[in-house]
Short mmCIF file of C-alpha atoms and ligand atoms in Angstrom, two decimals:
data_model
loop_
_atom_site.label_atom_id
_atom_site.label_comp_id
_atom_site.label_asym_id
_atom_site.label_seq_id
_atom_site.Cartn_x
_atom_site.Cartn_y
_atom_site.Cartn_z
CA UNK A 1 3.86 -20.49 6.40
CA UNK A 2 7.23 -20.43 8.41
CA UNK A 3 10.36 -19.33 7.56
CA UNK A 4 13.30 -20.14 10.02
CA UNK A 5 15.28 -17.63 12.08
CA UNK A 6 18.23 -17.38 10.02
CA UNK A 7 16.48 -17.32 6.78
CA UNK A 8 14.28 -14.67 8.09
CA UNK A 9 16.70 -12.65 8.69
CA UNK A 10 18.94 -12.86 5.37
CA UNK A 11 16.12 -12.05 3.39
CA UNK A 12 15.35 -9.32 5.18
CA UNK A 13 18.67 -7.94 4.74
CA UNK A 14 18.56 -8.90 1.26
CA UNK A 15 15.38 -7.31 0.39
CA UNK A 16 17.08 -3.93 2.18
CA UNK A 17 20.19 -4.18 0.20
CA UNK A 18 18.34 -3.89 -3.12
CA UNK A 19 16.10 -1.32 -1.99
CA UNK A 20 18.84 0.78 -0.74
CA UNK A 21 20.30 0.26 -4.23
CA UNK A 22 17.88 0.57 -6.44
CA UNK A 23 17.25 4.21 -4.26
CA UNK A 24 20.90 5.20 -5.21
CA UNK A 25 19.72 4.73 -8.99
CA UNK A 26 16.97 6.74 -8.33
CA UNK A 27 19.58 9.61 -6.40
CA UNK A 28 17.66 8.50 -2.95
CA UNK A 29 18.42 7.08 0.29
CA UNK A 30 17.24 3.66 1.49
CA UNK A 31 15.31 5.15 4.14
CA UNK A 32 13.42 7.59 1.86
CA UNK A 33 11.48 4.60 1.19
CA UNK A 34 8.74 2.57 3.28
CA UNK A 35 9.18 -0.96 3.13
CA UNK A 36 5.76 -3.02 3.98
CA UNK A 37 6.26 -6.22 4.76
CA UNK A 38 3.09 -8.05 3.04
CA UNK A 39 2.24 -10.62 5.80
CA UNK A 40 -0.73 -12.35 4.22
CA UNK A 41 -0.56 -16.23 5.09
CA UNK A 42 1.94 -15.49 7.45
CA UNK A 43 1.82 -16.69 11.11
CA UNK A 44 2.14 -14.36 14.08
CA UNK A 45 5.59 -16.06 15.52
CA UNK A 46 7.36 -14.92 12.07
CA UNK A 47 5.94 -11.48 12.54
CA UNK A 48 6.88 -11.14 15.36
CA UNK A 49 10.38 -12.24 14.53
CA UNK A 50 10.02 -10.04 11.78
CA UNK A 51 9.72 -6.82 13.98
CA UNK A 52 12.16 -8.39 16.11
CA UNK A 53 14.35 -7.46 13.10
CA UNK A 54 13.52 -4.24 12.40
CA UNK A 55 9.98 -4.12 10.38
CA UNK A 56 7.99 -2.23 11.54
CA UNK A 57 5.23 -1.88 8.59
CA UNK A 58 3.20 -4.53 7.96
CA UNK A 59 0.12 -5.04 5.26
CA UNK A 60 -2.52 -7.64 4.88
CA UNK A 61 -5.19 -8.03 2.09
CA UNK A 62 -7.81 -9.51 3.82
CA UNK A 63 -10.38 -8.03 6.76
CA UNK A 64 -10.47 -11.53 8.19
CA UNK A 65 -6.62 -12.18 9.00
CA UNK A 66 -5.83 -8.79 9.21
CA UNK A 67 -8.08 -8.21 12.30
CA UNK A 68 -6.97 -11.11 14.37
CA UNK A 69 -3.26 -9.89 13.94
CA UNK A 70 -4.18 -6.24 14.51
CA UNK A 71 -5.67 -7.24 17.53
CA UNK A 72 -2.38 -9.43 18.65
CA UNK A 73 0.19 -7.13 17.34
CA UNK A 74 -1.37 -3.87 17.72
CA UNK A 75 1.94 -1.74 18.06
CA UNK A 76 3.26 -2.60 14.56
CA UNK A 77 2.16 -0.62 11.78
CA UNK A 78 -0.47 -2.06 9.59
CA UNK A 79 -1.50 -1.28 6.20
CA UNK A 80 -4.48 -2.66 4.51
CA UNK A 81 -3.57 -3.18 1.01
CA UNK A 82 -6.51 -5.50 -0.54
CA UNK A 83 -9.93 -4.94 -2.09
CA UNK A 84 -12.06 -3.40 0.68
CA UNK A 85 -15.42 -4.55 1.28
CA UNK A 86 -18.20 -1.19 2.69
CA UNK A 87 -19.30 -3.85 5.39
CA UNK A 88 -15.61 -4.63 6.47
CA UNK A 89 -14.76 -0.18 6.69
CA UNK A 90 -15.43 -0.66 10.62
CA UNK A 91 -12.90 -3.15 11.22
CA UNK A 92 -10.56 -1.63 9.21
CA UNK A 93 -10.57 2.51 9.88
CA UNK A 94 -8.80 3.35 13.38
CA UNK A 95 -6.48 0.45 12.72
CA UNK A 96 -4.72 0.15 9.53
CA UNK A 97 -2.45 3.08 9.67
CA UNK A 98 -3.26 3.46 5.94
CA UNK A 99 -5.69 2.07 3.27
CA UNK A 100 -3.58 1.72 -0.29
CA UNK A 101 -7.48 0.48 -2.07
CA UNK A 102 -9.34 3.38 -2.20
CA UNK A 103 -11.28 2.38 -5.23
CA UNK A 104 -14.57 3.99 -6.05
CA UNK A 105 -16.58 6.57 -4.71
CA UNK A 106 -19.07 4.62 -2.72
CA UNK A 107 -16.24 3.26 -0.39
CA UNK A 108 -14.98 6.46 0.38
CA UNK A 109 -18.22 7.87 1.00
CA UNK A 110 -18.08 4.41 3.01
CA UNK A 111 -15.06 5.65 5.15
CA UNK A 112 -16.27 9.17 5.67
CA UNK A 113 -19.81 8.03 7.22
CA UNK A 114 -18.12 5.29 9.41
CA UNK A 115 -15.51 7.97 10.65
CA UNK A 116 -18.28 10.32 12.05
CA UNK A 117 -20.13 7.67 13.75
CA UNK A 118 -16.86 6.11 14.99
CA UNK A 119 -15.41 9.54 16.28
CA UNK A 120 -12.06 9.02 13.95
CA UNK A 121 -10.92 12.87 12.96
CA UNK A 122 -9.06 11.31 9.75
CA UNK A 123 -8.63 8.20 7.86
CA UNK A 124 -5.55 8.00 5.40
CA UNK A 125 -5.94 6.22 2.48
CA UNK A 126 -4.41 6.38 -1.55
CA UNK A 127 -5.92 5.78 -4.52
CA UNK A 128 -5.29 2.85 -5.86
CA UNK A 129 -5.60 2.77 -9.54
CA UNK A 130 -5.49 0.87 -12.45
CA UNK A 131 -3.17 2.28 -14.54
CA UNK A 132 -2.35 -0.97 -17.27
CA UNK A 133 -6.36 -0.80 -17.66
CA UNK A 134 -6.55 -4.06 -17.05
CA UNK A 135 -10.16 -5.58 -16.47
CA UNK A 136 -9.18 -8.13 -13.89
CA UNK A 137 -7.81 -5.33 -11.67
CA UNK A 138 -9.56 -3.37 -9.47
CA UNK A 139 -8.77 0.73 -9.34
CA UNK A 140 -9.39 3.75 -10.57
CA UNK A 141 -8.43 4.44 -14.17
CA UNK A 142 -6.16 6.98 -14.75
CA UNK A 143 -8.42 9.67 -16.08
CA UNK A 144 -11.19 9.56 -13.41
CA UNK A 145 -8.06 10.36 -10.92
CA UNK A 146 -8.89 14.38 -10.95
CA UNK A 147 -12.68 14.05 -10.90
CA UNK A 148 -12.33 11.53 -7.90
CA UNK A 149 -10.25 14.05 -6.04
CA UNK A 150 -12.27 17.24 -6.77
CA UNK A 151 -15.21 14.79 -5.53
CA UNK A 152 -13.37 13.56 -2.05
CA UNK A 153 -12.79 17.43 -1.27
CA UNK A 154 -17.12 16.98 -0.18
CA UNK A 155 -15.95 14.86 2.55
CA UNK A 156 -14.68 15.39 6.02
CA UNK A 157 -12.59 12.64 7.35
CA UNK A 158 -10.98 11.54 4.05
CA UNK A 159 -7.44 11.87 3.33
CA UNK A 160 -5.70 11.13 -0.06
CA UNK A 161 -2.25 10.51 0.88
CA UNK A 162 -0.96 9.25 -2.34
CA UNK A 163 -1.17 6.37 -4.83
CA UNK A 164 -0.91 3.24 -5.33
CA UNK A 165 -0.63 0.58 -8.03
CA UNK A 166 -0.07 -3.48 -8.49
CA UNK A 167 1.53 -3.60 -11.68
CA UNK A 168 0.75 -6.69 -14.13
CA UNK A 169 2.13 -10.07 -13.47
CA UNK A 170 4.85 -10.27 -16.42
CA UNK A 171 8.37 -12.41 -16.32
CA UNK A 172 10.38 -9.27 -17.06
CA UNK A 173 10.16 -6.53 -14.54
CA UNK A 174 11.19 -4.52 -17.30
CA UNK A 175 7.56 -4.90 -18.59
CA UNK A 176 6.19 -3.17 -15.69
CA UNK A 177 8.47 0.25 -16.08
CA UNK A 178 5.90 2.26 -18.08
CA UNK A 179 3.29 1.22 -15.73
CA UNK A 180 5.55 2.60 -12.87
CA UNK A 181 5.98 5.99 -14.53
CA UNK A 182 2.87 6.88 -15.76
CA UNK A 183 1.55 6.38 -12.08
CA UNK A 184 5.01 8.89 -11.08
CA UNK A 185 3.46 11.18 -13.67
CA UNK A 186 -0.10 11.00 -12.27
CA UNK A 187 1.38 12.17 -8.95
CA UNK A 188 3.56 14.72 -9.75
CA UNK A 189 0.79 16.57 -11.76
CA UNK A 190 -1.31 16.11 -8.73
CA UNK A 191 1.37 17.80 -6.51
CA UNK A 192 1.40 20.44 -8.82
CA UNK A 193 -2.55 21.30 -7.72
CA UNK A 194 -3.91 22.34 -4.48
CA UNK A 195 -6.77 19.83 -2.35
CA UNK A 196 -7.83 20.67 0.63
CA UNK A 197 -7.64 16.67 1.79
CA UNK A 198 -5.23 15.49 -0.54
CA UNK A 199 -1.69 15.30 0.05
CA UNK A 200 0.57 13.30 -2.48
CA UNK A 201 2.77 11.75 0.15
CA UNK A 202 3.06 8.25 -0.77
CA UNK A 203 3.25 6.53 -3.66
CA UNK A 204 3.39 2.63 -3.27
CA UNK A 205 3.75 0.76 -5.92
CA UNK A 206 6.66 -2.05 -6.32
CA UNK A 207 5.95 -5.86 -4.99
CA UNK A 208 8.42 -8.66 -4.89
CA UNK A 209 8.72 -8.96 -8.93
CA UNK A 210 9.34 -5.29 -9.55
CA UNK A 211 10.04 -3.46 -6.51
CA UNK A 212 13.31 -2.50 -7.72
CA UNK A 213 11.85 -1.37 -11.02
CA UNK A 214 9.42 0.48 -8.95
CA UNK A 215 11.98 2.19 -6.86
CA UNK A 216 13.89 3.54 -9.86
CA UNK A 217 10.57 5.13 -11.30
CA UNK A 218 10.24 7.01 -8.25
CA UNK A 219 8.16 4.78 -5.43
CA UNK A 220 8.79 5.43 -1.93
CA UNK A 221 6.66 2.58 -0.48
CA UNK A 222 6.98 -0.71 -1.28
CA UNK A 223 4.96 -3.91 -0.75
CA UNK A 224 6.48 -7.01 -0.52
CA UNK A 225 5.73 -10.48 0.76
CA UNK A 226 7.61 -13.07 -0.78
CA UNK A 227 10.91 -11.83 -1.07
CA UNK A 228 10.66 -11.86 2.93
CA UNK A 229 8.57 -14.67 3.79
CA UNK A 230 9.02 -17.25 1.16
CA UNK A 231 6.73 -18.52 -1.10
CA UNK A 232 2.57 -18.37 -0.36
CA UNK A 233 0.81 -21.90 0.19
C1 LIG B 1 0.27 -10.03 -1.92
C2 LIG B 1 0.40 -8.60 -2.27
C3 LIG B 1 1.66 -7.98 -2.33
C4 LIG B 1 2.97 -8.72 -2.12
O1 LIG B 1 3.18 -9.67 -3.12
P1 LIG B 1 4.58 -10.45 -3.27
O2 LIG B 1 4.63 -10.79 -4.70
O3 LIG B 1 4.48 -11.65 -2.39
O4 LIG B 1 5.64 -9.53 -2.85
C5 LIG B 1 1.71 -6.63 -2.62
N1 LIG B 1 0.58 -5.92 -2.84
C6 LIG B 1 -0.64 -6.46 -2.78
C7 LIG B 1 -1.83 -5.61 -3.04
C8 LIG B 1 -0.78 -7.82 -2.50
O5 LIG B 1 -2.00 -8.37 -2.44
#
């Protein structure tokens, strides 16, 4: 997929603008929040020009085109943001500056073992979870959250930096504001408790649909692709 220059460009400044209102409805500043530019299908030329204007975090979903563009780009910021395979961990931990799919237990046990052997102090990652309870969606459900911290506290190299959540598909954005809060209100009662590896510092939620939704319910990281890029093949 290609999107020229000049388009590029206006929808990058586009996608800013309604971030940096949306923030103001939420009593924030634009630069309070994270915006990650979700590069899946995307070549490396438009990435590039993408930096070129200012991004500077970038997330892919899958192990096999996020590695190749890691290894090409490796000064921009990646984020890993899809459904992590335990066989994929080692090309994915020392690279993706953070993990939004933590998942289950047995991939952060995953992470932890791979750290050690790799010599990698810490690996950030957030929970994602599954707050709408759908059974197509991967994620923690909401009330396993506190058991699956106490649990990560066993492990070394593990750190919970916050949450994150991909919202149902709906028309209305509108649909997608409970979902938004209730994953607010799972962090703030987190915050309220002490970890000794947890820190809630980010809380992504918000993709092209919804992100402004997302922003007035409190995210400070959002992911979006299509807004940017155009449309996915
Ligand atoms: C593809 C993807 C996005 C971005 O989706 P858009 O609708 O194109 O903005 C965000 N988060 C995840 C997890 C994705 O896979």
């Amino acid at each position: 997929m290609k999107a020229d220059g000049g388009g590029l460009e206006q929808s990058i400044a586009e996608v800013r603008e309604r971030i940096r209102r949306a923030a103001q409805r939420s009593g924030r500043q634009e630069q309070e929040i994270t915006l990650v530019a979700v590069s899946k299908t995307v070549d490396l030329e438009t990435i590039s020009r993408a930096a070129q204007l200012g991004i500077t975090h970038f997330g892919e979903n899958r192990v096999q085109e996020f590695l190749p563009k890691y290894k090409e780009l490796p000064h921009l910021q990646w984020h890993f943001i899809g459904h992590l395979q335990t066989n994929k961990v080692k090309d994915v931990i020392g690279k993706a500056c953070l993990i939004h799919s933590l998942d289950r237990w047995r991939l952060a046990e995953y992470i932890d073992g791979k750290a050690k052997l790799l010599g990698l102090a810490e690996v950030d990652v957030l929970l994602e979870v599954n707050v709408s309870g759908e059974r197509s969606k991967y994620g923690l459900l909401p009330s396993d959250v506190p058991a699956f911290l106490d649990a990560v506290e066993r492990l070394e190299r593990v750190r919970v930096r916050g949450l994150m959540t991909v919202a149902p598909q709906v028309d209305d954005p509108e649909l997608a504001r409970p979902v938004f809060k209730k994953l607010r209100s799972i962090f703030e009662d987190i915050k309220k408790r002490q970890y000794r590896n947890t820190e809630m510092l980010y809380l992504s939620m918000g993709m092209t649909q919804d992100f402004e939704v997302a922003v007035e319910e409190g995210s400070n990281m959002v992911r979006v692709g299509t807004a940017i890029f155009g449309a996915r093949r």
